[in-house]
Coordinates of C-alpha atoms in Angstrom, one line a residue:
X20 CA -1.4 -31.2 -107.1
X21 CA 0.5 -29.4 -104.4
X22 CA 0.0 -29.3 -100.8
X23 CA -2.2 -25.9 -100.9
X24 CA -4.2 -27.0 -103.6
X25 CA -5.2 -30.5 -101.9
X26 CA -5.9 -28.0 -98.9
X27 CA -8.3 -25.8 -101.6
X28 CA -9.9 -27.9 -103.4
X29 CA -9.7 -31.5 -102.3
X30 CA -12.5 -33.0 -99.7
X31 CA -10.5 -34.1 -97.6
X32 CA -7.6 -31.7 -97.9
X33 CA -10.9 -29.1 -96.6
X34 CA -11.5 -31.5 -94.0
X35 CA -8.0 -31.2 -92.8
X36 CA -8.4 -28.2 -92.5
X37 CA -11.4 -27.7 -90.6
X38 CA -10.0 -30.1 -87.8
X39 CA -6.3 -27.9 -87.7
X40 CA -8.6 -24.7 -87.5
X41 CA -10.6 -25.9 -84.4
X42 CA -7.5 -27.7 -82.5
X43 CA -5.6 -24.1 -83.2
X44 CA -8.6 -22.6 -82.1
X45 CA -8.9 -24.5 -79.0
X46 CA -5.2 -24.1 -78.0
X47 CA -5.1 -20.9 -78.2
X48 CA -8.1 -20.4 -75.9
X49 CA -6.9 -23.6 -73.7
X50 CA -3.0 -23.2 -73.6
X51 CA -2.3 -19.9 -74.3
X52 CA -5.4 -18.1 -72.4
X53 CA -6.3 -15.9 -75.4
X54 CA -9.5 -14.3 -75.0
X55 CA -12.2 -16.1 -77.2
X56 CA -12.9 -13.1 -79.5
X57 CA -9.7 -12.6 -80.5
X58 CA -8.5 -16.7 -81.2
X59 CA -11.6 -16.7 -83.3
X60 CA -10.6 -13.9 -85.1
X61 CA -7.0 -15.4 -86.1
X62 CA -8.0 -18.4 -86.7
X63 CA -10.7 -17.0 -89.3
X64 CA -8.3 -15.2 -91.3
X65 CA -6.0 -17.9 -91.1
X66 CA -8.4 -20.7 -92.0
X67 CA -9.0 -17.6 -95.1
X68 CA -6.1 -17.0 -96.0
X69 CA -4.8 -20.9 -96.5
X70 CA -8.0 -21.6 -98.0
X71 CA -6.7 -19.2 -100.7
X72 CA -9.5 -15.9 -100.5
X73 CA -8.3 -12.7 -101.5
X74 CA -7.4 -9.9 -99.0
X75 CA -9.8 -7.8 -100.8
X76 CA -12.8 -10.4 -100.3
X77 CA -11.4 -11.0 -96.4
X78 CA -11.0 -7.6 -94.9
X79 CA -11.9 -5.0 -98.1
X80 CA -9.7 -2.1 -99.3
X81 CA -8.9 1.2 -97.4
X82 CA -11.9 2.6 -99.4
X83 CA -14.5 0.1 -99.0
X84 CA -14.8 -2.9 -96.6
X85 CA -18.8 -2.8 -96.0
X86 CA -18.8 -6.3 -98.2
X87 CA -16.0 -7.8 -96.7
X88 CA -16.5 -11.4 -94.9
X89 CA -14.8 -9.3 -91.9
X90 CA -17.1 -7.5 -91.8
X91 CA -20.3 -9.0 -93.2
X92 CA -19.5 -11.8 -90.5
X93 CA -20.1 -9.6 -87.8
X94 CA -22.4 -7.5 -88.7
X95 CA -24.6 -10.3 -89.7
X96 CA -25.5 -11.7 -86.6
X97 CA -25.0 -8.6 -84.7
X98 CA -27.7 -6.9 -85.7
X99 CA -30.2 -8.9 -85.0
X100 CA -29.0 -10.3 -81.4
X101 CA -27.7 -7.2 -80.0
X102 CA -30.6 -5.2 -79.1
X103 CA -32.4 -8.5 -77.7
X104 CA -29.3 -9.3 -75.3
X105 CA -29.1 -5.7 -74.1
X106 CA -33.1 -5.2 -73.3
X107 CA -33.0 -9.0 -71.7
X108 CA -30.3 -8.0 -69.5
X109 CA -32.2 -4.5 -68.6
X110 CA -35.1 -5.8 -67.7
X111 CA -33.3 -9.0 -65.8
X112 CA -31.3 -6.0 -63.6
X113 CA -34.6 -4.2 -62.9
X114 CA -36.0 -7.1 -61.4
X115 CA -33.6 -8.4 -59.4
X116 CA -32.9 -4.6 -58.0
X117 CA -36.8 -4.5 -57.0
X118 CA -36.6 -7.5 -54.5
X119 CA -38.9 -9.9 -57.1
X120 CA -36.7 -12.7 -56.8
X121 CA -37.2 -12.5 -53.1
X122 CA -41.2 -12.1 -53.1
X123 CA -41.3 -15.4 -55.6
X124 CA -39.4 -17.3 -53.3
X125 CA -41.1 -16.6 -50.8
X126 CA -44.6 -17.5 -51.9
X127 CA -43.0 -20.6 -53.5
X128 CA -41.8 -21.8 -50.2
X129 CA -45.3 -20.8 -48.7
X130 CA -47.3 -22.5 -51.6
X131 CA -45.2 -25.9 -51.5
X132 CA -44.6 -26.0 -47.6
X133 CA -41.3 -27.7 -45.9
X134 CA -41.2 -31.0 -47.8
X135 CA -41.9 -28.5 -51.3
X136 CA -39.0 -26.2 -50.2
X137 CA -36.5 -28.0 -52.9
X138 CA -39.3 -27.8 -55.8
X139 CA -40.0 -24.5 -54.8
X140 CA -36.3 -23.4 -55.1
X141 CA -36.7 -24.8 -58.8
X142 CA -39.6 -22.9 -59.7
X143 CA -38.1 -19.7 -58.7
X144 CA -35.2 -20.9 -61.1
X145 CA -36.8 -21.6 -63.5
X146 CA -39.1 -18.6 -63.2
X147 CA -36.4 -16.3 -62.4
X148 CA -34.2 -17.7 -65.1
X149 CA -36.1 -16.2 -68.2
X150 CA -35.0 -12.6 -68.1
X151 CA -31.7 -13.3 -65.6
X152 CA -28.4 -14.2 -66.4
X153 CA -27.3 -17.7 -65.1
X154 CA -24.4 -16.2 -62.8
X155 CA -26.6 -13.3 -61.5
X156 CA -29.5 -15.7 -60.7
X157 CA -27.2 -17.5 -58.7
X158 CA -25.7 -14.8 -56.8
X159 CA -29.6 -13.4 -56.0
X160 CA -30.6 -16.6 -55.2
X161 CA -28.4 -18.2 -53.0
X162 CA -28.9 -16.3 -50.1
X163 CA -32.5 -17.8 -50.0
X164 CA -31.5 -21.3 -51.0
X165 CA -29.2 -21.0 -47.7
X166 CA -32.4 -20.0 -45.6
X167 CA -34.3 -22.9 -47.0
X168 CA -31.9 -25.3 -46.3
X169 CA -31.6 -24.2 -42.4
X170 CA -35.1 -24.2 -42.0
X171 CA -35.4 -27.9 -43.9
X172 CA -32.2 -28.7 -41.9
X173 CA -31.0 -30.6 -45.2
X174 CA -28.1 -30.8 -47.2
X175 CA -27.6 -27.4 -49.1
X176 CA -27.2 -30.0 -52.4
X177 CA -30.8 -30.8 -51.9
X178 CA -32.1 -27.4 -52.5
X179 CA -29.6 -25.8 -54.4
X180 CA -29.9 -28.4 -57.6
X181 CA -33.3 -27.6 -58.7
X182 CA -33.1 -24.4 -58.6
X183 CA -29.4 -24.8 -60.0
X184 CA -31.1 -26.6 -62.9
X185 CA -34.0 -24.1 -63.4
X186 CA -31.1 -21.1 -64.1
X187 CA -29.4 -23.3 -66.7
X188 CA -32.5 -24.4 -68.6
X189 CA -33.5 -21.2 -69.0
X190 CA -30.0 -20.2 -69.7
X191 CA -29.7 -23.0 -72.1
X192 CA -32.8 -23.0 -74.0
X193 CA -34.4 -19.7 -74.1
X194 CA -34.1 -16.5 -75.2
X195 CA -33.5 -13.4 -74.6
X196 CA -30.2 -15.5 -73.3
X197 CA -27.2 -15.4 -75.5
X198 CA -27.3 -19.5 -76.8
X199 CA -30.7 -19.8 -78.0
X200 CA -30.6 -16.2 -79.6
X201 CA -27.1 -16.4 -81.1
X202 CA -28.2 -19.7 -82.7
X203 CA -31.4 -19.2 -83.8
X204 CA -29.9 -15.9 -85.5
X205 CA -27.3 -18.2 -87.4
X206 CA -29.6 -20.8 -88.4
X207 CA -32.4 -18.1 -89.8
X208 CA -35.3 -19.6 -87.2
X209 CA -37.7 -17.4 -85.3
X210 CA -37.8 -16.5 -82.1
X211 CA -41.2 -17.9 -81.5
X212 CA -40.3 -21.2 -83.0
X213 CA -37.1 -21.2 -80.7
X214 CA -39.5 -20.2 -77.4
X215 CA -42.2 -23.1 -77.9
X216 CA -39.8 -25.8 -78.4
X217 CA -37.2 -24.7 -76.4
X218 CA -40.0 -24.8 -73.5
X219 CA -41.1 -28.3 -75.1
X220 CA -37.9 -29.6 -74.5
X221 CA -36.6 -27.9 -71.8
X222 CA -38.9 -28.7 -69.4
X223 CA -38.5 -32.0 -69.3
X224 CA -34.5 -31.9 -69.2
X225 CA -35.1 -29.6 -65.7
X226 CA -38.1 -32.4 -64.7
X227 CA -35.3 -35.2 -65.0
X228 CA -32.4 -33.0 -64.1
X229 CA -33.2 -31.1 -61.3
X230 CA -36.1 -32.4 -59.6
X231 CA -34.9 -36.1 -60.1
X232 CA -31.4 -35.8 -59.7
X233 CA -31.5 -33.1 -57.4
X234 CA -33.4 -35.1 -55.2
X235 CA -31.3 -38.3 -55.8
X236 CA -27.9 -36.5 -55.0
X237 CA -29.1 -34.5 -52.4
X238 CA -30.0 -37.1 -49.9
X239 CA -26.6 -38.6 -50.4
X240 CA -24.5 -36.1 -50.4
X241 CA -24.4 -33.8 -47.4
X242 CA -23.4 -30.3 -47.7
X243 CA -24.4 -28.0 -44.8
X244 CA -24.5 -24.0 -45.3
X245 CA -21.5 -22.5 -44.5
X246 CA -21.4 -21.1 -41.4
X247 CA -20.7 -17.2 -42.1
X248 CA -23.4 -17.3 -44.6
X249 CA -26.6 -16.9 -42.3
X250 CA -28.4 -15.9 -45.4
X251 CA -27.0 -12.4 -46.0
X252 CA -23.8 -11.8 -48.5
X253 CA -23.1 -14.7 -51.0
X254 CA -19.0 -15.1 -51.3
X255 CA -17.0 -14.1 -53.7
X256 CA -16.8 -17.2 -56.7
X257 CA -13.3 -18.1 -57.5
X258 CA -13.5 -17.8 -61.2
X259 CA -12.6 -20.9 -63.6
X260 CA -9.1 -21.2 -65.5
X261 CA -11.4 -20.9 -68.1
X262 CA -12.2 -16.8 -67.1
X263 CA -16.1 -16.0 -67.1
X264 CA -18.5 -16.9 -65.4
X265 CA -21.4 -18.6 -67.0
X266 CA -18.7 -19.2 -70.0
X267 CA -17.0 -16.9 -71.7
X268 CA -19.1 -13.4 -72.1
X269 CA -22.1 -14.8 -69.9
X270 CA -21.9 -12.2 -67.4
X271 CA -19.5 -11.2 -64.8
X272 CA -16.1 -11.7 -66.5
X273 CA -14.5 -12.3 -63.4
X274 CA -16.9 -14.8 -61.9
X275 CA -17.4 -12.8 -58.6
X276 CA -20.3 -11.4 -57.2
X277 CA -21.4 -9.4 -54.1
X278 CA -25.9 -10.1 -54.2
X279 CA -27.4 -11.4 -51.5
X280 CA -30.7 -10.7 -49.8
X281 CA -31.2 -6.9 -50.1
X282 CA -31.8 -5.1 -46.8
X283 CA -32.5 -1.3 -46.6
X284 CA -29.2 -0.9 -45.0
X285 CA -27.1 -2.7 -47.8
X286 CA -29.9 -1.2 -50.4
X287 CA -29.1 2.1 -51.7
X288 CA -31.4 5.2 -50.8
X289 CA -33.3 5.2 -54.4
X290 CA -33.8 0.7 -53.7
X291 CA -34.4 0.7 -50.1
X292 CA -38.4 1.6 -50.9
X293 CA -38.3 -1.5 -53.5
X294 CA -36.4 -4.1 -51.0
X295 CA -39.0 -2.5 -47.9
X296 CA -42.0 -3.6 -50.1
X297 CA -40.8 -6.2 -52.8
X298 CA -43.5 -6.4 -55.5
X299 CA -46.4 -9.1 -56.0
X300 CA -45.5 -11.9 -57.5
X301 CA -48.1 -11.7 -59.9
X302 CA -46.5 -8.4 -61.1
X303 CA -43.1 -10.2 -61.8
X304 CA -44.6 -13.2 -63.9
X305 CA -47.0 -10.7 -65.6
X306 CA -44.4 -8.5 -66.7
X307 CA -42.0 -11.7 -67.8
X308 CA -44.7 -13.4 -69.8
X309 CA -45.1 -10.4 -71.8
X310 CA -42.1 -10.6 -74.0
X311 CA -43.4 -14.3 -74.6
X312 CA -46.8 -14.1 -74.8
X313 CA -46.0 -11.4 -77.6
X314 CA -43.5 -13.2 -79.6
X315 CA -45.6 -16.7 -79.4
X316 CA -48.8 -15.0 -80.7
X317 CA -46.6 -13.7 -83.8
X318 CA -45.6 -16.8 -84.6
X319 CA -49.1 -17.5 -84.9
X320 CA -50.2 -14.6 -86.5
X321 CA -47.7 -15.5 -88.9
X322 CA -48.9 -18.9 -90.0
X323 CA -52.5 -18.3 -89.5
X324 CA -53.5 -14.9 -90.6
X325 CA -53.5 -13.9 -94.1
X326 CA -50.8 -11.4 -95.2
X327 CA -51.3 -7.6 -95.1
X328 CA -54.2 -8.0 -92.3
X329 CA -53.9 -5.4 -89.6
X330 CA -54.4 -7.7 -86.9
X331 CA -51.3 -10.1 -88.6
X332 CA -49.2 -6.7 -89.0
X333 CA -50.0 -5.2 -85.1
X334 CA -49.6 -9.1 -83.6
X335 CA -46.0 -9.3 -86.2
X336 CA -44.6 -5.9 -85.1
X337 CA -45.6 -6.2 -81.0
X338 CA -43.6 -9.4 -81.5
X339 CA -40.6 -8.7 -83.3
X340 CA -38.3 -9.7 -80.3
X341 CA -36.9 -6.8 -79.8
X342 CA -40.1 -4.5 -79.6
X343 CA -41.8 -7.5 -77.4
X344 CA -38.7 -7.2 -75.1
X345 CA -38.2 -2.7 -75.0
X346 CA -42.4 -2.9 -74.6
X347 CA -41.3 -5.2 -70.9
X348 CA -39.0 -3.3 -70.4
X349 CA -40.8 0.1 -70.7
X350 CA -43.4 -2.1 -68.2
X351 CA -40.6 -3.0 -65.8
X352 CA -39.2 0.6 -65.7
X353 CA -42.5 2.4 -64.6
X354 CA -44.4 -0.6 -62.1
X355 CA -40.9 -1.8 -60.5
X356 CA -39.2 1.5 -60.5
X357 CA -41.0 4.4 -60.6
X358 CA -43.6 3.7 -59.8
X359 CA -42.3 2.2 -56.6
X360 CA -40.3 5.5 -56.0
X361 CA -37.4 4.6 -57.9
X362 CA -35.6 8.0 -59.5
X363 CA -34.8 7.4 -63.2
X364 CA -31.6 8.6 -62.7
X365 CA -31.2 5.3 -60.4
X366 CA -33.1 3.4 -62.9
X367 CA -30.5 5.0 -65.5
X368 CA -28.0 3.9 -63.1
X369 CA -28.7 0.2 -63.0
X370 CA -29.1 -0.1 -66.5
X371 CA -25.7 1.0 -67.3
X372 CA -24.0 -1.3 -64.9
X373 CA -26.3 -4.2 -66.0
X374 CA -25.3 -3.9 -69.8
X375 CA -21.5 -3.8 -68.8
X376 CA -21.1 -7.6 -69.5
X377 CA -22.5 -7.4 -72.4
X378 CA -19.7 -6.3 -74.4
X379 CA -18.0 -9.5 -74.3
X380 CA -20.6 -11.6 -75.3
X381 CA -21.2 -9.7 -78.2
X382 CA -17.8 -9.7 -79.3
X383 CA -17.5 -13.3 -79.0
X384 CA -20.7 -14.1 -81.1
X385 CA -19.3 -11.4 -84.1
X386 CA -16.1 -13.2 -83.7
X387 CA -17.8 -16.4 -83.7
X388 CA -20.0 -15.4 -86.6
X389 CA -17.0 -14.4 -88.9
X390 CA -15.6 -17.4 -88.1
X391 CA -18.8 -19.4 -89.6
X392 CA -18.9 -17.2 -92.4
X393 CA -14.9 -17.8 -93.2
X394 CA -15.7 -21.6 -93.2
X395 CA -18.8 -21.1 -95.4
X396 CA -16.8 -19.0 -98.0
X397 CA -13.7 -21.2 -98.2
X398 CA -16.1 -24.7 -98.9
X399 CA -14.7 -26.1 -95.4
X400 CA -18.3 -25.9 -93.9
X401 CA -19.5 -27.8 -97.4
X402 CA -16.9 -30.5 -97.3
X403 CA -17.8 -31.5 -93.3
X404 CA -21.6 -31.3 -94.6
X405 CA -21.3 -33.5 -97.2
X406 CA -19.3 -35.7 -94.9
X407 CA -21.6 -35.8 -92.1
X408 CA -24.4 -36.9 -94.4
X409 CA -21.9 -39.6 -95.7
X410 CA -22.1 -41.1 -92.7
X411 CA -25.9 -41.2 -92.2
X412 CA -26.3 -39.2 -88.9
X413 CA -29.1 -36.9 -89.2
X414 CA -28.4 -32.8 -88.6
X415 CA -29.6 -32.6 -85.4
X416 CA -27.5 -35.7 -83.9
X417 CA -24.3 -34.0 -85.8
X418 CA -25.3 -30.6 -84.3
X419 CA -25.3 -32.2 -80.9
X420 CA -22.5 -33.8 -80.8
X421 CA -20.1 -30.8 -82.3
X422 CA -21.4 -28.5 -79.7
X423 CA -20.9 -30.8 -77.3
X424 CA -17.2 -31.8 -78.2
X425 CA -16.4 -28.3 -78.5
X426 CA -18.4 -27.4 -75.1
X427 CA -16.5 -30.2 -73.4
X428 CA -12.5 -29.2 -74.6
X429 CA -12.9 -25.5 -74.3
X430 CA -15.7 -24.7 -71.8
X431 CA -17.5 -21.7 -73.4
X432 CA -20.6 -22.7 -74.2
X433 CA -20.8 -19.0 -76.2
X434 CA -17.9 -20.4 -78.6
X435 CA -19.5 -24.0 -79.1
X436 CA -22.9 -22.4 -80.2
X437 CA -21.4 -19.8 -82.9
X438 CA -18.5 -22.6 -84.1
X439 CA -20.9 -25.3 -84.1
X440 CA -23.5 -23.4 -85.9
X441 CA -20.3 -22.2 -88.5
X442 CA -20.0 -25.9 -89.5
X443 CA -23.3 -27.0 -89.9
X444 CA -25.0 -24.3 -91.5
X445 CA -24.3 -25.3 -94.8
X446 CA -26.5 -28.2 -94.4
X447 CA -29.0 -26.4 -92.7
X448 CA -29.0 -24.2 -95.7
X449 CA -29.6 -26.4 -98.1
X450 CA -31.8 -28.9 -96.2
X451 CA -34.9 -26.9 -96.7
X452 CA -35.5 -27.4 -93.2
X453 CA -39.4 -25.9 -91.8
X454 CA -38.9 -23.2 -88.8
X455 CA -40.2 -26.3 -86.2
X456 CA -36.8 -28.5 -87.7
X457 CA -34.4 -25.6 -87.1
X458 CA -35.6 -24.6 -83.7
X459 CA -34.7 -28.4 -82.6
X460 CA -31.6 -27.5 -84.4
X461 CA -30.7 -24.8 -82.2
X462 CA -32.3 -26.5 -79.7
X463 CA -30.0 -29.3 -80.0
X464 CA -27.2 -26.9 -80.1
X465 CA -27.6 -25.5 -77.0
X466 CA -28.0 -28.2 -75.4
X467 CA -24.7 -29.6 -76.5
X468 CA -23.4 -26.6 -75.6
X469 CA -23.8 -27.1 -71.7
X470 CA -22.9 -30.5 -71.5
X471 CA -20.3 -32.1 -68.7
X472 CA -19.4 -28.7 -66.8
X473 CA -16.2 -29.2 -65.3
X474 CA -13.3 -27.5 -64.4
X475 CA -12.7 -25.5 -67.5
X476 CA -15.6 -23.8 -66.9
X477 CA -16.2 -20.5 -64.6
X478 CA -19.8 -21.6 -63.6
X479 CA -18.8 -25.3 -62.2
X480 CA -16.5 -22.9 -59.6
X481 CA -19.2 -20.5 -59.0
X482 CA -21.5 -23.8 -57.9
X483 CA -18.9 -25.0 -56.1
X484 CA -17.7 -21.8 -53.8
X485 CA -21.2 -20.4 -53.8
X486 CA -22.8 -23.9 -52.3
X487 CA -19.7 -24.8 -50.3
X488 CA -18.9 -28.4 -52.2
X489 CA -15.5 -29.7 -52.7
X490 CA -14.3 -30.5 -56.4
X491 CA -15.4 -33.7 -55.9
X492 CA -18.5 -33.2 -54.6
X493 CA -19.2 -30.3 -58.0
X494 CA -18.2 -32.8 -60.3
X495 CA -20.8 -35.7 -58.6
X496 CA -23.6 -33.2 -58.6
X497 CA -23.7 -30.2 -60.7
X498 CA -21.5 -32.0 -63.7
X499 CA -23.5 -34.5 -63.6
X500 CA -26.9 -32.1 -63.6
X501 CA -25.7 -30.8 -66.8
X502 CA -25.1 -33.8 -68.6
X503 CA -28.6 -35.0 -67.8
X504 CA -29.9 -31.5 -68.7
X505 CA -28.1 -32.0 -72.3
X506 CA -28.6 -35.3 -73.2
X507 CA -32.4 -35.5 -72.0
X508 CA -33.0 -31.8 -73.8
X509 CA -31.4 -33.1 -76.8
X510 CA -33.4 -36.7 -76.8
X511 CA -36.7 -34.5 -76.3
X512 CA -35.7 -32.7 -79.2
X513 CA -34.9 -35.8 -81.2
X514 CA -38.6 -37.4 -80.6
X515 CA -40.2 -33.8 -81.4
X516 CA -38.2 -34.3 -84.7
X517 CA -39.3 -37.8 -85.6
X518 CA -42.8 -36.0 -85.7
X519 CA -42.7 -32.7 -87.4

């Protein structure tokens, strides 16, 4: 047997080339700074091409290449994410343009009073966090965690960790948000399914994580608001050697950011009605609970009706994700915009600069997803299967810990979900898993996918410029926030599993 052929054909010659696939993968994204989409890319046809499948089957002919793994790999996943990242990230933009992040927070602070103001901070994160991007939540945000803090007269860490921990929950474990969707797309799970337990589990991990620890931390470590930050303009982030923000694709690719609290001076003349009188805050949650309220009732509808009822068919189709999320949107549009005097050529406006970012995530989760498919084809996602049930660990604890090795050498959590979710679909595949079992799959994806955020990633320097902490001071408080967010989000999962 020669070299190539142990490679082929042999377990462990597949195996050895799993692990040279992701350490070529990770140093080209580490060392050489390649952009995520495109390392994936080579190191799919590579990983191909040594596994020994065909140029026809890998990228197709000049005539035909609609059933090529190129191309099937991206347009599999594709599909069915795109339209529910681009009408999250709409209806995210709208808000935060009508001054609803401001209204929330300040009813929070009313509602919980001075010794509240942290807890309140965290509600608005989490709150705030469902149709928001992490990295845009913070930039909207920390302008009014900087006001609570003077009035409290506090360290900033105090009130800045809750609602720190809110975003990334949200970020983490929900959709519309990139993780939870890109997973749940690769793993064949509903979005319902991924909603209920990612709210089952997630809540808890922000309990422990921002409430406790915030708390904890932020009476020992004092951080006062910078002192040319009275509450208006956030400063520009420095953005991680790592390049985005969030991770790589989640948002502002260069980790900057101008938001603050919206005057009518810094407002422009179609925004300055919407930042004059900011909505109710019943509006905003009304028009966020839609998309979920929808989605979770066709779940439902799905188990408990009978098919070919109209009542299953109008509850399956007003929940289809992506109808649930353009039917908010439509909402968001007309009571936040114009309604509120808002021109639609504004509303146009906003809508086009919010979906900018986008690009880049998409590209890394086709990427990502060809990458899967590659290891699929070639028997490499079989042979680490079969090797991981060898060893007795159950799905979920192997999902966990790939994502979070990967998550913790290269930084993205965007790559760690779609590689993860490469290797391990196999067994997922063949498991005969129920929807409850994969969402605490992708459950416990994602939240291996944020663990230990440290310096290769962009959002551990936007925490630290945007709430004035030293590298020391990141790494004590918001590193460890999303290790406790991870590990207690994965161990909720975990007990949910033991009982479904």
């Amino acid at each position: 047997m020669t070299f190539l052929d142990w490679l082929q054909n042999d377990t462990a010659g597949l195996l050895t080339l799993a692990a040279v696939s992701v350490a070529l993968l990770l140093i080209m994204i580490m060392r050489l700074r390649l952009e995520p989409f495109i390392a994936l890319i080579v190191t799919g046809v590579l990983v191909a091409l040594v596994a020994g499948v065909s140029v026809t089957d890998l990228v197709g002919t000049p005539i035909k290449a609609s059933d090529s793994l190129f191309e099937t790999g991206f347009a599999g996943i594709l599909g069915h994410i795109a339209p529910i990242i681009g009408l999250g990230t709409v209806l995210g933009a709208i808000m935060e343009r009508s001054g609803g992040a401001d209204a929330l927070t300040e009813r929070l602070l009313r509602l919980f009073g001075p010794k509240g103001a942290p807890l309140a901070m965290g509600v608005t994160g989490l709150v705030l966090g469902i149709p928001v991007f992490f990295d845009i939540g913070i930039f909207v945000l920390a302008p009014l965690v900087y006001v609570a803090a003077r009035r409290g007269g506090r360290s900033l860490v105090l009130y800045a960790l809750p609602m720190l921990a809110g975003l990334s929950m949200t970020h983490a474990f929900l959709p519309p948000h990139p993780g939870p969707v890109t997973a749940g797309g690769l793993l064949g799970v509903g979005m319902g399914w991924v909603i209920a337990m990612g709210l089952l589990c997630g809540i808890p991990a922000w309990l422990v994580s921002g409430v406790w620890w915030g708390s904890f931390i932020g009476r020992r470590i004092q951080v006062g608001v910078p002192e040319d930050l009275p509450g208006g303009a956030a400063p520009a982030a420095a953005p991680g050697p790592a390049g985005s923000a969030r991770d790589t694709g989640d948002g502002d690719p260069s980790g900057g950011g101008t938001a603050g609290v919206r005057t009518a001076e810094t407002a422009g003349p179609q925004t300055a009605v919407a930042v004059a009188a900011p909505p109710s805050v019943a509006l905003i949650s009304s028009i966020i609970a839609v998309p979920l309220v929808l989605i979770l009732a066709a779940t439902v509808a799905g188990v408990t009706l009978p098919e070919g009822t109209v009542l299953r068919d109008v509850l399956v189709l007003l929940g289809t994700p992506a109808i649930a999320l353009t039917l908010s949107v439509l909402l968001a549009l007309y009571l936040l915009g114009i309604r509120r005097g808002t021109s639609m050529a504004e509303l146009g406006r906003i809508s086009g600069e919010s979906l900018r970012p986008v690009g880049m995530i998409l590209l890394v989760v086709g990427a990502g997803a060809f990458f899967g498919k590659v290891l699929q084809t070639t028997g490499v996602g079989d042979a680490l299967a079969g090797s991981m049930t060898a060893i007795g660990l159950p799905v979920i604890a192997s999902a966990y810990l790939i994502s979070a090795a990967l998550r913790i050498a290269q930084g993205s959590a965007t790559v760690a979900i779609v590689t993860t979710a490469g290797i391990i679909g196999p067994t997922v595949a063949a498991g005969g898993y129920s929807q409850p079992q994969l969402a605490l799959i992708v459950v416990a994806v994602s939240a291996g996918s944020i663990i230990a955020s440290h310096v290769n990633d962009g959002g551990f320097w936007i925490v630290a410029k945007y709430f004035n902490m030293t590298v020391k001071q990141t790494l004590m408080t918001w590193t460890v926030l999303e290790t406790i967010l991870s590990v207690v989000g994965f161990a909720a999962a975990a007990l949910v599993w033991a009982v479904v």
